[in-house]
Structures are given as C-alpha cells and as structure tokens.
Short mmCIF file of C-alpha atoms in Angstrom, two decimals:
data_model
loop_
_atom_site.label_atom_id
_atom_site.label_comp_id
_atom_site.label_asym_id
_atom_site.label_seq_id
_atom_site.Cartn_x
_atom_site.Cartn_y
_atom_site.Cartn_z
CA MET A 210 78.10 45.01 164.84
CA GLU A 211 77.54 48.55 166.13
CA ASN A 212 81.04 49.56 165.04
CA GLN A 213 80.42 47.99 161.63
CA LEU A 214 77.36 50.17 161.05
CA GLN A 215 79.08 53.43 161.87
CA ASN A 216 81.53 52.72 159.04
CA ILE A 217 80.38 54.00 155.66
CA LEU A 218 82.75 51.65 153.82
CA SER A 219 84.29 48.39 155.08
CA VAL A 220 86.67 46.31 152.98
CA SER A 221 87.92 42.90 154.11
CA GLU A 222 90.49 40.61 152.45
CA LEU A 223 89.64 42.13 149.07
CA ALA A 224 91.30 40.81 145.91
CA ILE A 225 90.88 42.86 142.73
CA GLY A 226 91.72 42.33 139.08
CA TYR A 227 90.34 41.16 135.74
CA GLY A 228 89.04 37.66 135.08
CA THR A 229 91.52 35.34 136.76
CA LYS A 230 94.33 37.93 136.82
CA LYS A 231 94.79 39.37 140.31
CA VAL A 232 96.14 42.94 140.41
CA ALA A 233 96.14 43.25 144.22
CA GLU A 234 94.93 41.25 147.22
CA HIS A 235 94.78 41.35 151.03
CA ILE A 236 93.23 44.83 151.04
CA ASN A 237 91.64 45.69 154.40
CA PHE A 238 90.34 49.05 155.60
CA SER A 239 87.23 50.83 156.86
CA LEU A 240 86.16 54.47 156.66
CA GLU A 241 83.88 56.46 158.95
CA PRO A 242 81.88 59.60 158.03
CA GLY A 243 83.85 62.85 157.69
CA VAL A 244 87.13 61.28 156.57
CA LEU A 245 89.42 62.14 153.65
CA CYS A 246 91.46 59.07 152.63
CA GLY A 247 94.17 58.91 149.97
CA VAL A 248 95.17 55.75 148.10
CA VAL A 249 98.82 55.80 146.99
CA GLY A 250 101.27 53.41 145.36
CA VAL A 251 103.45 53.00 142.29
CA ASN A 252 102.00 52.87 138.76
CA GLY A 253 100.19 49.65 137.92
CA VAL A 254 99.68 48.59 141.53
CA GLY A 255 95.87 48.71 141.23
CA LYS A 256 94.69 52.14 142.47
CA SER A 257 92.22 52.70 139.62
CA THR A 258 91.16 49.04 139.66
CA LEU A 259 90.40 49.35 143.38
CA LEU A 260 88.19 52.41 142.87
CA ARG A 261 86.34 50.83 139.95
CA THR A 262 85.75 47.69 142.05
CA LEU A 263 84.52 49.70 145.05
CA ALA A 264 82.13 51.57 142.73
CA GLY A 265 80.72 48.26 141.43
CA PHE A 266 81.95 48.93 137.86
CA GLN A 267 83.83 45.64 137.84
CA PRO A 268 83.44 42.52 140.01
CA LEU A 269 85.66 41.81 142.99
CA LEU A 270 87.65 38.57 142.79
CA SER A 271 87.32 37.64 146.46
CA GLY A 272 86.74 39.21 149.87
CA THR A 273 83.99 41.64 150.83
CA ILE A 274 83.00 45.28 150.25
CA GLU A 275 80.25 46.66 152.46
CA LEU A 276 78.47 50.00 152.26
CA LYS A 277 76.90 50.86 155.62
CA GLY A 278 77.13 47.19 156.62
CA GLN A 279 75.52 45.82 153.45
CA SER A 280 77.39 43.93 150.73
CA ILE A 281 77.58 45.98 147.51
CA LYS A 282 76.52 42.83 145.65
CA GLN A 283 73.10 43.17 147.31
CA ILE A 284 72.57 46.89 146.65
CA ALA A 285 70.32 47.80 143.69
CA THR A 286 71.71 50.25 141.11
CA GLU A 287 69.15 52.96 141.99
CA LYS A 288 70.06 52.76 145.68
CA MET A 289 73.79 52.68 144.88
CA ALA A 290 73.42 56.04 143.09
CA LYS A 291 72.18 57.56 146.36
CA GLU A 292 74.99 56.03 148.44
CA LEU A 293 78.02 56.47 146.21
CA SER A 294 79.23 59.04 143.65
CA VAL A 295 82.26 58.60 141.42
CA VAL A 296 84.65 60.91 139.57
CA LEU A 297 86.87 58.97 137.16
CA THR A 298 89.82 60.22 135.09
CA GLU A 299 87.96 59.94 131.77
CA SER A 300 86.83 63.27 130.35
CA PRO A 301 83.00 63.64 130.40
CA ALA A 302 81.18 63.15 127.09
CA SER A 303 78.90 66.07 127.96
CA LYS A 304 81.39 68.94 127.61
CA ASN A 305 78.87 70.90 125.52
CA LEU A 306 76.73 71.38 128.63
CA THR A 307 77.09 74.45 130.80
CA VAL A 308 78.72 74.16 134.21
CA GLU A 309 75.32 74.36 135.90
CA GLU A 310 73.79 71.72 133.59
CA LEU A 311 76.64 69.25 134.18
CA ILE A 312 76.38 69.69 137.97
CA ALA A 313 72.60 69.25 137.72
CA LEU A 314 73.20 65.74 136.31
CA GLY A 315 74.28 64.81 139.84
CA ARG A 316 70.63 65.16 140.88
CA GLN A 317 69.40 62.45 138.48
CA PRO A 318 68.99 59.78 141.22
CA TYR A 319 66.43 62.07 142.91
CA THR A 320 64.49 63.68 140.06
CA ASN A 321 61.19 62.30 138.74
CA TRP A 322 60.94 60.56 135.35
CA LEU A 323 60.70 63.96 133.61
CA GLY A 324 63.96 65.04 135.21
CA THR A 325 62.29 68.09 136.80
CA LEU A 326 64.45 69.85 139.38
CA THR A 327 62.76 70.56 142.71
CA SER A 328 63.71 73.42 145.05
CA GLU A 329 65.85 70.91 147.02
CA ASP A 330 67.66 69.90 143.80
CA LYS A 331 68.35 73.56 142.98
CA LYS A 332 69.58 74.19 146.53
CA GLN A 333 72.07 71.30 146.25
CA ILE A 334 73.27 72.58 142.85
CA ASN A 335 73.77 76.12 144.16
CA GLU A 336 75.62 74.86 147.25
CA SER A 337 77.91 72.79 145.02
CA LEU A 338 78.57 75.77 142.71
CA ASP A 339 79.39 77.89 145.74
CA ALA A 340 81.57 75.31 147.52
CA PHE A 341 83.81 74.82 144.48
CA LEU A 342 84.01 78.52 143.49
CA LEU A 343 82.01 78.01 140.29
CA THR A 344 79.12 80.46 140.70
CA ASN A 345 80.64 82.96 138.25
CA LEU A 346 81.18 80.18 135.71
CA ARG A 347 77.73 78.60 135.98
CA HIS A 348 76.65 79.57 132.40
CA LYS A 349 80.00 78.75 130.74
CA LYS A 350 80.25 75.69 128.49
CA CYS A 351 82.42 72.95 129.98
CA HIS A 352 84.63 72.78 126.86
CA GLU A 353 85.65 76.41 127.58
CA LEU A 354 87.07 75.57 131.01
CA SER A 355 90.64 74.94 132.10
CA ASP A 356 91.58 71.48 133.42
CA GLY A 357 91.43 72.78 137.00
CA GLN A 358 88.00 74.37 136.50
CA LEU A 359 86.58 71.24 134.84
CA GLN A 360 87.91 69.08 137.68
CA ARG A 361 86.10 71.33 140.18
CA VAL A 362 82.89 70.97 138.13
CA LEU A 363 83.12 67.16 138.17
CA ILE A 364 83.65 67.12 141.93
CA ALA A 365 80.81 69.62 142.39
CA ARG A 366 78.55 67.25 140.41
CA ALA A 367 79.50 64.45 142.84
CA MET A 368 78.76 66.80 145.77
CA ALA A 369 75.34 67.66 144.25
CA GLN A 370 74.58 63.93 144.11
CA ASP A 371 74.68 64.16 147.91
CA THR A 372 75.97 60.66 148.65
CA PRO A 373 77.67 59.65 151.92
CA LEU A 374 80.64 58.20 149.95
CA ILE A 375 82.58 59.90 147.12
CA LEU A 376 85.26 58.07 145.12
CA LEU A 377 87.73 59.99 142.93
CA ASP A 378 90.39 58.58 140.62
CA GLU A 379 93.40 60.91 140.55
CA PRO A 380 91.48 64.20 140.86
CA THR A 381 94.68 66.30 140.60
CA THR A 382 96.16 64.86 137.38
CA HIS A 383 97.36 67.50 134.85
CA LEU A 384 97.01 70.32 137.41
CA ASP A 385 99.74 72.68 138.60
CA LEU A 386 100.75 72.71 142.27
CA PHE A 387 98.40 75.54 143.25
CA HIS A 388 95.36 73.79 141.74
CA LYS A 389 96.39 70.39 143.15
CA VAL A 390 96.44 71.92 146.65
CA GLN A 391 93.19 73.82 145.98
CA ILE A 392 91.33 70.65 144.93
CA LEU A 393 92.61 68.57 147.87
CA LYS A 394 91.81 71.31 150.39
CA MET A 395 88.29 71.58 148.95
CA LEU A 396 87.86 67.81 149.28
CA ARG A 397 89.10 67.98 152.87
CA GLU A 398 86.60 70.75 153.69
CA LEU A 399 83.79 68.80 152.02
CA ALA A 400 84.64 65.71 154.10
CA HIS A 401 84.98 67.55 157.40
CA ASN A 402 82.20 70.16 157.04
CA GLN A 403 79.54 67.90 155.51
CA GLN A 404 80.61 64.58 157.03
CA LYS A 405 81.22 63.02 153.62
CA THR A 406 83.53 60.03 153.33
CA ILE A 407 85.94 60.72 150.47
CA LEU A 408 88.39 58.19 149.03
CA PHE A 409 90.73 59.27 146.22
CA SER A 410 93.73 57.81 144.42
CA THR A 411 96.73 60.05 143.86
CA HIS A 412 100.39 60.27 142.88
CA GLU A 413 100.72 63.33 145.14
CA ILE A 414 102.01 61.36 148.12
CA GLU A 415 103.53 64.35 149.94
CA LEU A 416 100.32 66.41 149.62
CA ALA A 417 98.24 63.43 150.74
CA ILE A 418 100.44 63.01 153.83
CA GLN A 419 99.76 66.65 154.75
CA LEU A 420 96.02 66.77 154.00
CA CYS A 421 94.54 63.28 154.48
CA ASP A 422 93.05 61.88 157.68
CA THR A 423 93.94 58.33 156.65
CA MET A 424 95.87 56.69 153.81
CA LEU A 425 95.95 53.30 152.13
CA ILE A 426 99.33 52.31 150.65
CA LEU A 427 98.95 49.71 147.93
CA ASP A 428 102.39 48.09 148.06
CA GLY A 429 101.56 44.66 146.63
CA LYS A 430 102.20 43.03 150.01
CA SER A 431 100.48 44.05 153.25
CA ASN A 432 98.76 47.20 151.85
CA PRO A 433 99.01 49.17 155.13
CA PHE A 434 96.18 51.51 156.14
CA ASP A 435 96.43 54.12 158.93
CA ASP A 436 96.74 57.83 159.57
CA PRO A 437 99.77 59.40 157.81
CA CYS A 438 101.80 59.92 161.02
CA GLN A 439 101.45 56.25 161.99
CA LEU A 440 102.42 55.14 158.49
CA ILE A 441 105.53 57.34 158.68
CA ASP A 442 106.42 55.94 162.13
CA GLN A 443 106.00 52.41 160.81
CA GLN A 444 108.33 53.27 157.88
CA HIS A 445 105.83 52.20 155.22
CA PHE A 446 106.75 55.03 152.85
CA ASN A 447 110.44 54.05 152.90
CA SER A 448 109.93 51.01 150.68
CA LEU A 449 107.59 52.55 148.08
CA PHE A 450 110.39 53.34 145.62
CA PRO A 451 113.87 51.86 145.02
CA SER A 452 116.05 53.28 147.80
CA GLU A 453 119.05 53.86 145.55
CA MET A 454 116.94 56.37 143.57
CA VAL A 455 114.60 57.99 146.13
CA GLN A 456 114.58 58.08 149.92
CA PHE A 457 111.77 59.12 152.23
CA ASP A 458 112.58 61.68 154.92
CA PRO A 459 110.30 61.00 157.94
CA GLN A 460 111.16 64.37 159.52
CA THR A 461 109.70 66.40 156.64
CA GLY A 462 107.31 63.83 155.15
CA THR A 463 108.97 64.27 151.74
CA PHE A 464 110.96 62.22 149.25
CA LYS A 465 114.58 63.11 148.51
CA VAL A 466 116.31 62.24 145.25
CA ASN A 467 119.66 60.47 145.66
CA LYS A 468 122.06 62.36 143.39
#
C-alpha cells in the first residue's frame, strides 16, 4: 500500500472507448512524482481517448484509474481541479484574452467566488510566465501569437493551476522541430525541477525516446510501459510500423525508411 500511495497515477487493466466500442484494453502503468512520460502509437490506437479517460472527461469501460491511491470515480470535480490539469488539442475559445489573463484562468480552482487573485495566485502566474519564456508577451492577445507561443501559454496555464499531475494531448502538433524540442525540454524541466508528473501523447517518437523518463506504447496488444532504453532492448519499437516500410534502428533510437 505504501508503494501505491507514492504513485501519483496508477492504472490497472484499463479498457477505454465509447459506449460498448473498445478502443484499447489491458493498459497498465503507474507514475511517480517528477516523471515525464510519453504515450506513443499509430493513429487511431487510442492516445487521445486514453488522456480524456484519465482526465475524467469520458467514462472508463473497465479497470481502475487511481489518483494518489483514490479512484477517480470518487473524486469530486472541485478536488479534481486541484489534482489534475489538462491541455487538449482543441484551440481555446478565449483567444481574445491576453497571455496573462489566459494563464490566470489556471488559478480558478483556488480563487474565491469573486475570482480575486491573491498574492500566491500572482506568484504562480509570474512563475509560469517566466518558466515558459512568456514574460515579454504577457500583455499580448492570444490571437496574435504563433502556434508555438500559444502552446507555451496553454502549458503555462496548466503549470499555474499547480496540480501534481498534468496531461497533454499532442503538445507539439503543428510546430517546427526547434519548437517541438523547446516544448518537450520545458516539460522535462517542469517535471524534474518541480516534481510534477507529466503525461503527454505524441507522434514524435524519436524525441520522446531522447527526452522521456518513461514511455507507454499503445500497440493494441500488450501496451508495454517502461523507460525508453528498456523498451528498445525489448524490441517494442520494431513492430510499431510495417517493417517493409519503416525499420527501427536500436543503435540510434531512430526509424529508417526502407527505400
């Protein structure tokens, strides 16, 4: 039981999907504080469905999801907002807000009914602006930002919410290589420096191998979970794509196209 409680998130024999349609099953993993974990797999394998289920946005089909040893089914919405923050792929409806105002929304679980920001709220907002290199943009409207800048704002809002667990659905979509690396390195620093547990889905398998502490491969079968080196040793990346098209090179941790 002691080991259970030191895990922020524990998932056991989880099946996910919609209604009676299962998208994936037999998902098992647990995450401790201070860990960056990537979820990878081919399109349609259930990465986004998994994150939405973990966040409580849709019901699980079977199995268990526990936050700090407690089933998410038993956690009230107000408490959930202090334990878990989410960044989904949908563009925010509030793009007319300034950068600072959008990040301040992350403090809603803590503000009083008037929404008044305390000195602690302002400190969290300023730390989030600083951590994601947004201080100079704080008064800019969100609709004026590039995709990379807006993505940093959304993650900064999650950081300002100050939850032990942060879930992100494909945080590097539509970004160039430099900004993909920048975002993932910032997430890694946030996990390691502030002991946040961060779980994100991604198509950037090679970057995830280099930057993640652990990875979950949704493969529709055993869904292996381990640190990237172990997953390479166990040859789990080799079967992700059809071998006649793409082959995984365990020496470099990269995929090679068969010409």
